[in-house]
PDB file of N, CA and C in Angstrom:
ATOM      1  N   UNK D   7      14.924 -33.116  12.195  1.00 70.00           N
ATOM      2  CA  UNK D   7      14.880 -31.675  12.425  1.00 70.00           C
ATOM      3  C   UNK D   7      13.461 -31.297  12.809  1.00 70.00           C
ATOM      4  N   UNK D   8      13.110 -30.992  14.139  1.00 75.00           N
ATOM      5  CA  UNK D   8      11.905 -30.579  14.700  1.00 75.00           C
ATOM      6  C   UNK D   8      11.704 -28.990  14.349  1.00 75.00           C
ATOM      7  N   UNK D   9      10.281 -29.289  14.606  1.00 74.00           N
ATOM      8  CA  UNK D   9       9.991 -27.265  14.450  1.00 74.00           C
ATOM      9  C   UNK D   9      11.065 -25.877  14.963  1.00 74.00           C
ATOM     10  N   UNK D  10      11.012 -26.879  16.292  1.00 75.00           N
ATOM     11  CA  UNK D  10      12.170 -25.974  17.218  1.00 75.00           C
ATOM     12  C   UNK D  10      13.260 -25.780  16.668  1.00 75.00           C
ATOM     13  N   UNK D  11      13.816 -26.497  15.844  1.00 80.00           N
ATOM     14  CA  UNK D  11      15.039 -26.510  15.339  1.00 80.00           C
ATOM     15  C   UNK D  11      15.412 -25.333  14.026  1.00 80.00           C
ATOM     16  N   UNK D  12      14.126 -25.525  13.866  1.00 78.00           N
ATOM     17  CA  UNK D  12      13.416 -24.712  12.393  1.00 78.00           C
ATOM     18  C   UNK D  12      13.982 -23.163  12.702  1.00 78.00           C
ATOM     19  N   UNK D  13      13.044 -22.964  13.902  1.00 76.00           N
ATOM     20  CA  UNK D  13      12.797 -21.550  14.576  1.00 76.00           C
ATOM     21  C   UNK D  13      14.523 -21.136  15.118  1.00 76.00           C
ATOM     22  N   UNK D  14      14.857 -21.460  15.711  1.00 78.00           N
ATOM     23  CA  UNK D  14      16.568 -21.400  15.797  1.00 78.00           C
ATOM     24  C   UNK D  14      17.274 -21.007  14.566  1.00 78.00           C
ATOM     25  N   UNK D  15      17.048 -21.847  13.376  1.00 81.00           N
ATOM     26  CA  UNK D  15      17.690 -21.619  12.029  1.00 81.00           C
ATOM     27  C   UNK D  15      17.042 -20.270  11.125  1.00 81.00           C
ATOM     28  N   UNK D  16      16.181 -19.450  11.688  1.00 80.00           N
ATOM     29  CA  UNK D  16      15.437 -18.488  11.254  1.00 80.00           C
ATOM     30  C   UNK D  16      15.871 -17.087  12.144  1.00 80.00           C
ATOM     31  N   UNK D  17      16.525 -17.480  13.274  1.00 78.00           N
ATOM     32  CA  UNK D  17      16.869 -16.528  14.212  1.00 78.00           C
ATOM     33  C   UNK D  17      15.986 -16.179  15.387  1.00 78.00           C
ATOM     34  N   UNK D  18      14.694 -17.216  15.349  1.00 75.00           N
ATOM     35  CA  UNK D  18      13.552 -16.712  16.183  1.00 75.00           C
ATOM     36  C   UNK D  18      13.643 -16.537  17.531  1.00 75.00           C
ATOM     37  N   UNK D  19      13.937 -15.558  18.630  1.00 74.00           N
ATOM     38  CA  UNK D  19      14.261 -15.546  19.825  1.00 74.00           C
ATOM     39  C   UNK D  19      12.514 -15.772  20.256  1.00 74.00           C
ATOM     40  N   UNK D  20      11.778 -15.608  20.369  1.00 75.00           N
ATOM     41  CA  UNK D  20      10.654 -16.254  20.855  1.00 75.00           C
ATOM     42  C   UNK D  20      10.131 -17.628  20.352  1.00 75.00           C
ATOM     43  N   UNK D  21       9.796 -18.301  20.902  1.00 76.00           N
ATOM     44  CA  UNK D  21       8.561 -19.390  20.185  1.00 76.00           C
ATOM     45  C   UNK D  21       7.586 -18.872  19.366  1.00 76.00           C
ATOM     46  N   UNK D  22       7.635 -19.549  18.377  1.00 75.00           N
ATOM     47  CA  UNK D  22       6.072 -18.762  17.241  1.00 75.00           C
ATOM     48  C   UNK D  22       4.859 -19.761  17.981  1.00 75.00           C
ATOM     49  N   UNK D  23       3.492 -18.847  18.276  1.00 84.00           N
ATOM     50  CA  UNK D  23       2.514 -19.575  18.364  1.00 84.00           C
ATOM     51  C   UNK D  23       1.736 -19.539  17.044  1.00 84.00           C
ATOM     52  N   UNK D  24       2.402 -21.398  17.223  1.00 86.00           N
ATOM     53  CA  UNK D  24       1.518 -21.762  15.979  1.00 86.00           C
ATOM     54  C   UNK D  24      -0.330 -21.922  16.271  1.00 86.00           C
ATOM     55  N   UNK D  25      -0.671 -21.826  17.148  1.00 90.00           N
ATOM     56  CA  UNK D  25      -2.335 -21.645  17.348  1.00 90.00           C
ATOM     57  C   UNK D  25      -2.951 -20.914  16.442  1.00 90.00           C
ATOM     58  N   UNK D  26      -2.268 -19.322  17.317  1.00 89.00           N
ATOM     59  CA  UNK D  26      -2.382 -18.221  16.258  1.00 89.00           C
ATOM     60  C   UNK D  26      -1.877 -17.985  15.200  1.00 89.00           C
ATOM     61  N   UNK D  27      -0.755 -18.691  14.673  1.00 90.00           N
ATOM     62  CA  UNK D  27      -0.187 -18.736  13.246  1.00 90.00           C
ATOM     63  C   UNK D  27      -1.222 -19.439  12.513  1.00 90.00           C
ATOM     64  N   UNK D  28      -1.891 -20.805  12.498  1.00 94.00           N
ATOM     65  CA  UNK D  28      -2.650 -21.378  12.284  1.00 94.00           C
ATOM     66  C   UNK D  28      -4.318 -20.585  11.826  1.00 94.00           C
ATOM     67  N   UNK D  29      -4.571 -19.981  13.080  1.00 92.00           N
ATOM     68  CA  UNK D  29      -5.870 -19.158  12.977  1.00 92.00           C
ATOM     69  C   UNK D  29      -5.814 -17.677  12.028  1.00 92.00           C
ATOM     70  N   UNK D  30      -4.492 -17.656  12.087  1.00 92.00           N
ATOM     71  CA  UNK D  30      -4.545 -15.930  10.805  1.00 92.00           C
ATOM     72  C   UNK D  30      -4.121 -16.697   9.912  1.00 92.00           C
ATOM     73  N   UNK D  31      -3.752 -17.438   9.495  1.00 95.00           N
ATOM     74  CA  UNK D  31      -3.560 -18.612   8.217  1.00 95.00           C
ATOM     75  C   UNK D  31      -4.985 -18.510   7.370  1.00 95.00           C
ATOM     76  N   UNK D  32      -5.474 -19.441   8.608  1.00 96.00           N
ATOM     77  CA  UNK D  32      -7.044 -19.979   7.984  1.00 96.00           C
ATOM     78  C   UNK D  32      -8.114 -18.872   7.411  1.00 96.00           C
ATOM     79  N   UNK D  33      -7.624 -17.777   8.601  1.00 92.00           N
ATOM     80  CA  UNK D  33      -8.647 -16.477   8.307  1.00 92.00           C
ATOM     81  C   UNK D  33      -8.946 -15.439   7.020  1.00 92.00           C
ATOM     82  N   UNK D  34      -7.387 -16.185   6.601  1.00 92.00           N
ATOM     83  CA  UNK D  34      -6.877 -15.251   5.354  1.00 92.00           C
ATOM     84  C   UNK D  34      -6.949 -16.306   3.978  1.00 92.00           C
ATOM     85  N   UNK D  35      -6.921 -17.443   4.297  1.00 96.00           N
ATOM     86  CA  UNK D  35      -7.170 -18.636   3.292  1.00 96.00           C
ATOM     87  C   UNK D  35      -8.776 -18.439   3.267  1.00 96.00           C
ATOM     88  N   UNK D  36      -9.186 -18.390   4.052  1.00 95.00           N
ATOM     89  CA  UNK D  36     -10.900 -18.220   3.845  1.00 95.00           C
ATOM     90  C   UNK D  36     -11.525 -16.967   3.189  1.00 95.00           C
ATOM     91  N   UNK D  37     -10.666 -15.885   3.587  1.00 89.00           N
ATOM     92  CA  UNK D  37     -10.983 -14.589   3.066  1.00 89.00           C
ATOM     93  C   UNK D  37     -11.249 -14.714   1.531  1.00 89.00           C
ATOM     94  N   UNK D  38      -9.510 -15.361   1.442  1.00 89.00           N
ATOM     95  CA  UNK D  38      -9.692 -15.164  -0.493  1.00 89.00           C
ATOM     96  C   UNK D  38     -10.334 -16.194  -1.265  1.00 89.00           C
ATOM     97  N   UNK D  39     -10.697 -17.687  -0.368  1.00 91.00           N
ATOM     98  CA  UNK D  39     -11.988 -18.552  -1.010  1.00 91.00           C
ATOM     99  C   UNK D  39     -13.175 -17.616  -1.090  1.00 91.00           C
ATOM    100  N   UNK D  40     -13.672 -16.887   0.106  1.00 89.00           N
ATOM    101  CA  UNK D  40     -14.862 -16.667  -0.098  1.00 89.00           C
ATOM    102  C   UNK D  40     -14.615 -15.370  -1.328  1.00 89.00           C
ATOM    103  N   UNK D  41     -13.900 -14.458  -1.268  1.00 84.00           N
ATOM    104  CA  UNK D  41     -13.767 -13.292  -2.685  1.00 84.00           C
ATOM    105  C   UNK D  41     -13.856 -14.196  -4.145  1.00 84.00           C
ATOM    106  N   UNK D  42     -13.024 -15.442  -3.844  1.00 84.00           N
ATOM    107  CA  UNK D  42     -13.182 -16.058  -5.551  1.00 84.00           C
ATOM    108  C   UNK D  42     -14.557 -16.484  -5.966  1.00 84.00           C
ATOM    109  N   UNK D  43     -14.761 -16.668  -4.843  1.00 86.00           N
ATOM    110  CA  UNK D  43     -16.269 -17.345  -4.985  1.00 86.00           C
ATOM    111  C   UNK D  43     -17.442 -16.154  -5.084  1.00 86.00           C
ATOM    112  N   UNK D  44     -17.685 -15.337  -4.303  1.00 84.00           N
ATOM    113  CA  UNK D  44     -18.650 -14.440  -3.766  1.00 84.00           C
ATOM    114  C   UNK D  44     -18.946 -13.148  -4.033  1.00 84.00           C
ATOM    115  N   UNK D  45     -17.403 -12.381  -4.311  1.00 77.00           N
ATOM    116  CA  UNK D  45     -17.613 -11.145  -4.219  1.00 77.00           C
ATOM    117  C   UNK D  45     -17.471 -10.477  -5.687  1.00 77.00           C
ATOM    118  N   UNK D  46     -16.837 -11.257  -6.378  1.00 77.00           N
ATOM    119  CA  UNK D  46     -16.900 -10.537  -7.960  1.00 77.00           C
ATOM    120  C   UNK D  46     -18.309 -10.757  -8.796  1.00 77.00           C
ATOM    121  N   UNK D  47     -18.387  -9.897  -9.343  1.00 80.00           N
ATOM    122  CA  UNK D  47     -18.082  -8.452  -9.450  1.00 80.00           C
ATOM    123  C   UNK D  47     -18.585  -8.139  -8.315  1.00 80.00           C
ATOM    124  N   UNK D  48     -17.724  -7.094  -8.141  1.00 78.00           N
ATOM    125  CA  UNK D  48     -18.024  -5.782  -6.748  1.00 78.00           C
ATOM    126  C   UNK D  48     -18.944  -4.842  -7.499  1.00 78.00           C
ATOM    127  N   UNK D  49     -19.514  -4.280  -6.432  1.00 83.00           N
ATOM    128  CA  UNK D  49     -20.045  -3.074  -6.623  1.00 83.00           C
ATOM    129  C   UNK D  49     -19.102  -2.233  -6.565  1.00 83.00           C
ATOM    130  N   UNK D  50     -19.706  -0.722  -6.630  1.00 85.00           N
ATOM    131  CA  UNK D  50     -18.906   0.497  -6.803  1.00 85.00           C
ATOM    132  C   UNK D  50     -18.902   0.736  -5.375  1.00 85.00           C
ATOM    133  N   UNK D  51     -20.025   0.655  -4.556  1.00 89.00           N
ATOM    134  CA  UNK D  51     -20.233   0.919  -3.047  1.00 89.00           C
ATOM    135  C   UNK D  51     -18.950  -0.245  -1.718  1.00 89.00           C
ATOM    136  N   UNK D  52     -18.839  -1.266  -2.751  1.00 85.00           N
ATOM    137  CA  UNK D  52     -18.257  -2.497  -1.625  1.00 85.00           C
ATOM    138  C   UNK D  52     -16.358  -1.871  -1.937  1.00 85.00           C
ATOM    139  N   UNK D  53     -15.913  -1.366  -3.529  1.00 83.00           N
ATOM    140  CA  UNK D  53     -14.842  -1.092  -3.340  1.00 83.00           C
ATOM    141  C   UNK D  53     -14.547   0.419  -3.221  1.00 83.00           C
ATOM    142  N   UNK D  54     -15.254   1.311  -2.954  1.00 90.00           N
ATOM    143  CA  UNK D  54     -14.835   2.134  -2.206  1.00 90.00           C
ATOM    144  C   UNK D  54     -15.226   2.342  -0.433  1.00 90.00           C
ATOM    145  N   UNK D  55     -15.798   1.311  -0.040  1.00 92.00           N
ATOM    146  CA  UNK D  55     -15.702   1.001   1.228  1.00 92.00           C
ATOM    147  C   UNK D  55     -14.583   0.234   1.608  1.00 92.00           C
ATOM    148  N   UNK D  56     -13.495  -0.567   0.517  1.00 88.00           N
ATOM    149  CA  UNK D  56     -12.076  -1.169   0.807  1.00 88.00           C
ATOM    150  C   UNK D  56     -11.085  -0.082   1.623  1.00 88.00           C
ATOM    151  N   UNK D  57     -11.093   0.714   0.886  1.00 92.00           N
ATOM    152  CA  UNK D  57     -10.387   1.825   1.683  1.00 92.00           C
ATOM    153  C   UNK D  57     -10.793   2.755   2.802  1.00 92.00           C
ATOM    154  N   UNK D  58     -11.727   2.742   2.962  1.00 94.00           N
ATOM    155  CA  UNK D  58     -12.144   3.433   4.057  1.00 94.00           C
ATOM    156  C   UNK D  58     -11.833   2.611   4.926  1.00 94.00           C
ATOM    157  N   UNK D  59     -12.310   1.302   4.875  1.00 93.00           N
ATOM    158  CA  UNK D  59     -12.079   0.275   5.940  1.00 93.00           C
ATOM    159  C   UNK D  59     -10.803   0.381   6.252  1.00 93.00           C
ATOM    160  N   UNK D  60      -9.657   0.111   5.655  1.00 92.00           N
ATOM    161  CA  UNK D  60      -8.253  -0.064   5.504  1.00 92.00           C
ATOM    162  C   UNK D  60      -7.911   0.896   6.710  1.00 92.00           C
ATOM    163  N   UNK D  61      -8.146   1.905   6.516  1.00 94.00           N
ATOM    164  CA  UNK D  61      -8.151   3.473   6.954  1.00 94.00           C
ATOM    165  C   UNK D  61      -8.256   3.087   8.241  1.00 94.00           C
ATOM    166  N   UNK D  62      -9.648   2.785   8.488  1.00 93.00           N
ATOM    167  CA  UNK D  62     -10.447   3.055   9.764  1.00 93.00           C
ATOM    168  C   UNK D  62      -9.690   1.782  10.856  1.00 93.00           C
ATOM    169  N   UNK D  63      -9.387   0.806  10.229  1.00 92.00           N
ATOM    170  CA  UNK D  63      -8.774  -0.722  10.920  1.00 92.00           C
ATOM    171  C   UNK D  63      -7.262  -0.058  11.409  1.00 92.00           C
ATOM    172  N   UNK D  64      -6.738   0.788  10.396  1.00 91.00           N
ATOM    173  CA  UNK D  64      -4.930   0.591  10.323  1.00 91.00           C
ATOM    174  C   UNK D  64      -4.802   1.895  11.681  1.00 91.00           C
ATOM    175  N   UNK D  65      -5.832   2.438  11.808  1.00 92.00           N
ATOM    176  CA  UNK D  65      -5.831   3.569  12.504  1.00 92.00           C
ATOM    177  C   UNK D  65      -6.063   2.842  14.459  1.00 92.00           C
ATOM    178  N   UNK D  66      -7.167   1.944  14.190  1.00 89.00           N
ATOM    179  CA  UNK D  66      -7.402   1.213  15.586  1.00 89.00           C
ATOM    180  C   UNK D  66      -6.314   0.471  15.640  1.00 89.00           C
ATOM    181  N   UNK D  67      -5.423   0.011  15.169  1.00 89.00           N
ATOM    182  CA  UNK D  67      -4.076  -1.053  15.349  1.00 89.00           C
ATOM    183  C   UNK D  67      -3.008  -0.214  16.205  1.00 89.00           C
ATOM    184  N   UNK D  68      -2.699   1.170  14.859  1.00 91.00           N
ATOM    185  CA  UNK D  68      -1.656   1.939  15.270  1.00 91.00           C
ATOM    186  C   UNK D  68      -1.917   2.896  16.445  1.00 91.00           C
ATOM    187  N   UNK D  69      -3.214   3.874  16.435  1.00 91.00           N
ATOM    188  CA  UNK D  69      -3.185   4.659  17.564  1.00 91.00           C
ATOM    189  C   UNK D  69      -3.443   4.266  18.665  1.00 91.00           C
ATOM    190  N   UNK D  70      -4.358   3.640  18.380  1.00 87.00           N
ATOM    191  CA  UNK D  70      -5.621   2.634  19.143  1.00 87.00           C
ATOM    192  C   UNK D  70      -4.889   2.236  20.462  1.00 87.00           C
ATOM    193  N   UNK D  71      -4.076   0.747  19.829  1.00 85.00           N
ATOM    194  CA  UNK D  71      -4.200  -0.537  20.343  1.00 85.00           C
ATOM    195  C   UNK D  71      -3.005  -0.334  20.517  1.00 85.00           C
ATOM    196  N   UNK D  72      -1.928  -0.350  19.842  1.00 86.00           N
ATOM    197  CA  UNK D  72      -0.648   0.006  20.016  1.00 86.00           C
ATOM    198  C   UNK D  72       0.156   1.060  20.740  1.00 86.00           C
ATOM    199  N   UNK D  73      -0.518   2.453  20.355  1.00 89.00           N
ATOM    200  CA  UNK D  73      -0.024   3.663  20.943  1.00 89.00           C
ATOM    201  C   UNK D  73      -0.541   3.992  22.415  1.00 89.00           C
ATOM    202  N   UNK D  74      -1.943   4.100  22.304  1.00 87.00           N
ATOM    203  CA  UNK D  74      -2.061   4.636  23.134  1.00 87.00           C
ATOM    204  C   UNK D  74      -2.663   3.483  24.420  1.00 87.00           C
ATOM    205  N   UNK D  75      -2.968   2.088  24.431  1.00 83.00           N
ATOM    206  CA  UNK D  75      -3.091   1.313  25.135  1.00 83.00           C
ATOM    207  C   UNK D  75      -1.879   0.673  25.581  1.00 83.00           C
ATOM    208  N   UNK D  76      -1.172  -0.012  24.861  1.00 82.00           N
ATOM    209  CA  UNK D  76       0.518  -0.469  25.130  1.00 82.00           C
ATOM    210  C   UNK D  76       1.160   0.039  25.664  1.00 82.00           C
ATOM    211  N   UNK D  77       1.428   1.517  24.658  1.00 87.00           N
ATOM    212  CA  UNK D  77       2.649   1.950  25.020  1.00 87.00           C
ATOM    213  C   UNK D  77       2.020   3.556  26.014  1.00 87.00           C
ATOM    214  N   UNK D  78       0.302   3.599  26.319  1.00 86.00           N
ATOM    215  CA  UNK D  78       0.525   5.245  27.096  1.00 86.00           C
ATOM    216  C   UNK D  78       0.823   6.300  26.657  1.00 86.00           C
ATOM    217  N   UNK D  79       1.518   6.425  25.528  1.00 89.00           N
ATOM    218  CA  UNK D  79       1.662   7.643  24.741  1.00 89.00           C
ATOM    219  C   UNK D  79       1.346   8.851  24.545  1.00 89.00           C
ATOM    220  N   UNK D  80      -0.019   8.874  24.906  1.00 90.00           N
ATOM    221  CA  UNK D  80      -0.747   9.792  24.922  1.00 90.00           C
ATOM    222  C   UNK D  80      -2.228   9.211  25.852  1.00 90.00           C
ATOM    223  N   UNK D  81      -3.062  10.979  26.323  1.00 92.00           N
ATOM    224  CA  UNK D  81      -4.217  10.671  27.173  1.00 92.00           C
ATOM    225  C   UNK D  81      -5.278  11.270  26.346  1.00 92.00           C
ATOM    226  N   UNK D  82      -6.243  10.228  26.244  1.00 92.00           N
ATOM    227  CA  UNK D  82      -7.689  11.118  25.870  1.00 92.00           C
ATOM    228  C   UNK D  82      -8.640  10.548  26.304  1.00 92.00           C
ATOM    229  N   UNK D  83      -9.855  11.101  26.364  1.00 94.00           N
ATOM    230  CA  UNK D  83     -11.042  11.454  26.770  1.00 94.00           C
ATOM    231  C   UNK D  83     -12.017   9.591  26.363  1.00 94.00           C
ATOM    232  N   UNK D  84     -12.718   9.303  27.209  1.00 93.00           N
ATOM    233  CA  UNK D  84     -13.214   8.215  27.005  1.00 93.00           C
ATOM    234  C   UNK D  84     -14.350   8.158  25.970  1.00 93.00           C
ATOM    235  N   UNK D  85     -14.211   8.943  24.749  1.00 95.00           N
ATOM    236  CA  UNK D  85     -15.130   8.592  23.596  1.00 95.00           C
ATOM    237  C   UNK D  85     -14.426   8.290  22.382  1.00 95.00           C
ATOM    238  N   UNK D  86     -13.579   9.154  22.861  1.00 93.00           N
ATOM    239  CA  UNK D  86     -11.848   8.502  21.920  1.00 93.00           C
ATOM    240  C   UNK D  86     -11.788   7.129  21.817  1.00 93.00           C
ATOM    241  N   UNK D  87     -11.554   6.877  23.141  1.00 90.00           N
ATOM    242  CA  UNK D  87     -10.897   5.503  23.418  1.00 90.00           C
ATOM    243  C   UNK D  87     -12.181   4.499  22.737  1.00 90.00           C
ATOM    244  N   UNK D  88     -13.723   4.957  23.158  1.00 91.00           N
ATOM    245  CA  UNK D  88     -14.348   4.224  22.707  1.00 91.00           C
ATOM    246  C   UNK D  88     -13.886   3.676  21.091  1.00 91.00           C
ATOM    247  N   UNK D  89     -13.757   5.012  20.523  1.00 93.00           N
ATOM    248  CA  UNK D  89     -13.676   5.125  18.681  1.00 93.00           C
ATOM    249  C   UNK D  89     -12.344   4.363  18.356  1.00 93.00           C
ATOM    250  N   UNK D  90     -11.579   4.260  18.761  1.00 90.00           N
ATOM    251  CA  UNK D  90     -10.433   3.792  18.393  1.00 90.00           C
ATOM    252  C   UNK D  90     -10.215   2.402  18.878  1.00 90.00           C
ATOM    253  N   UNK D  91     -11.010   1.324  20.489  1.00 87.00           N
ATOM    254  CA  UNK D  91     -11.269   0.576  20.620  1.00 87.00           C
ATOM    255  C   UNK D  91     -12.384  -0.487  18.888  1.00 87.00           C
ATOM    256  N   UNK D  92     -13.205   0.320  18.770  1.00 90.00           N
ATOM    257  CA  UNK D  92     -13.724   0.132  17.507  1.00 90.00           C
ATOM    258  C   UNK D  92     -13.356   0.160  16.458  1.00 90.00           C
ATOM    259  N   UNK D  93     -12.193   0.894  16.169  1.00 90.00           N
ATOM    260  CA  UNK D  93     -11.298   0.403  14.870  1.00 90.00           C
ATOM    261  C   UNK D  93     -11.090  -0.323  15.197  1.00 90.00           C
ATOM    262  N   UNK D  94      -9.992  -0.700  16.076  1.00 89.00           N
ATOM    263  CA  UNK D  94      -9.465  -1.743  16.254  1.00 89.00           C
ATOM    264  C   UNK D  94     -10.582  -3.091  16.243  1.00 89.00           C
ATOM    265  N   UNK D  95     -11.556  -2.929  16.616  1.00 87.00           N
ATOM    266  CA  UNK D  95     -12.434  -4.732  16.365  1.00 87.00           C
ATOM    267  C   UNK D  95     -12.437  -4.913  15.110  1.00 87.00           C
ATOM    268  N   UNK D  96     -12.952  -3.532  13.767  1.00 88.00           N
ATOM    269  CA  UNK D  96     -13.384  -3.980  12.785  1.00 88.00           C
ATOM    270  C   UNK D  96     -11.617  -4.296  11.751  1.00 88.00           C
ATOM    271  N   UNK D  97     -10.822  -4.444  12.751  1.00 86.00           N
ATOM    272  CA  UNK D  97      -9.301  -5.197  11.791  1.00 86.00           C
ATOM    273  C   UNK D  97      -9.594  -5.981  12.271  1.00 86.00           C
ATOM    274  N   UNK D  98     -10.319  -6.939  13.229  1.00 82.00           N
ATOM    275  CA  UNK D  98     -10.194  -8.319  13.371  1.00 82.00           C
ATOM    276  C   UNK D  98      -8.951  -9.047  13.985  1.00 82.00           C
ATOM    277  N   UNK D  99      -8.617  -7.959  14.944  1.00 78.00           N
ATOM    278  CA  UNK D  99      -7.035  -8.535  15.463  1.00 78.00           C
ATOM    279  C   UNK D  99      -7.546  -9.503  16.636  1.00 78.00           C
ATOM    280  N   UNK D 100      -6.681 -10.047  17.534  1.00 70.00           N
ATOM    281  CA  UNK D 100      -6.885 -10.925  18.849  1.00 70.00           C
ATOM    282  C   UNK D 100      -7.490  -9.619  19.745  1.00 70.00           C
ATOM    283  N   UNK D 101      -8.469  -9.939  20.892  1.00 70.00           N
ATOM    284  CA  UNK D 101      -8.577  -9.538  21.508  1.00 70.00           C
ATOM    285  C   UNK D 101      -7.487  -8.774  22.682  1.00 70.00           C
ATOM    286  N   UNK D 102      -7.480  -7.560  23.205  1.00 66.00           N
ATOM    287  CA  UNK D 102      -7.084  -7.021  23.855  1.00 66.00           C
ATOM    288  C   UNK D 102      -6.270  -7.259  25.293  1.00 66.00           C
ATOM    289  N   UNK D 103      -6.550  -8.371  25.609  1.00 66.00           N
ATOM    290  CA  UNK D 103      -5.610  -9.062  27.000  1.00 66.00           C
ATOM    291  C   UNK D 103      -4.445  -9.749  26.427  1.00 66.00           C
ATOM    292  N   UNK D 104      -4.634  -9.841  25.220  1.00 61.00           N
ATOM    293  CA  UNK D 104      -3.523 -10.802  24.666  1.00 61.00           C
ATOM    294  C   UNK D 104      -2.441 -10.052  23.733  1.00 61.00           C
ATOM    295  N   UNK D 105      -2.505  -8.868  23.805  1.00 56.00           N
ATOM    296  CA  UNK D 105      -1.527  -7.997  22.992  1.00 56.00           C
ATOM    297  C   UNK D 105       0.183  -7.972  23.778  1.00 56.00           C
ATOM    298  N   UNK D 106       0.205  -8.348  24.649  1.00 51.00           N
ATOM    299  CA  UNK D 106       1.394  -8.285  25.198  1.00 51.00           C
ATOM    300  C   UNK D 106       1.692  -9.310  25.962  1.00 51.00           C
ATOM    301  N   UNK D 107       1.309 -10.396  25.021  1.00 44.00           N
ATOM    302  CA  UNK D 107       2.155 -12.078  25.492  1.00 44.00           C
ATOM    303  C   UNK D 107       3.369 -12.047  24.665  1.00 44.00           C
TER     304      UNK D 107
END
């Protein structure tokens, strides 16, 4: 039973790229080595910057990168786009040519 076979038995109508399955794997296995190791105790300043971040990332994904680049949704002004291009880097997603493979 090959991978392919795997992905069929899961319902997967696309191929999963395992590259990028692989690389948000690692990114997120590394995240929580380096927190066990590094970041406790937090400051008061590092966890209320958790949420802001959260905020500021979930906002470049959804309006950002998704809404208004993908799908056109809406038009605004090129300082917008700057600000919301910039959420979107600090989530750490794939770069922008590759959102609609």
């Amino acid at each position: 039973m090959g991978i392919s076979d795997i992905e069929k038995l899961f319902g997967f109508k696309n191929k999963i790229k395992w590259g990028a399955s692989f690389k948000i794997i690692s990114y997120h296995l590394f995240g929580i080595w380096w927190i066990w190791h590094y970041a406790f105790p937090a400051k008061l300043l590092t966890i209320l910057f958790l949420p802001v971040m959260y905020i500021i990332s979930g906002k470049g994904i959804t309006c950002g990168v998704h809404r208004l680049f993908t799908h056109k949704c809406y038009k605004v002004k090129t300082p917008l786009k700057i600000y919301l291009l910039l959420c979107y880097v600090a989530a750490g997603q794939v770069n922008m040519n590759k959102i609609n493979d």
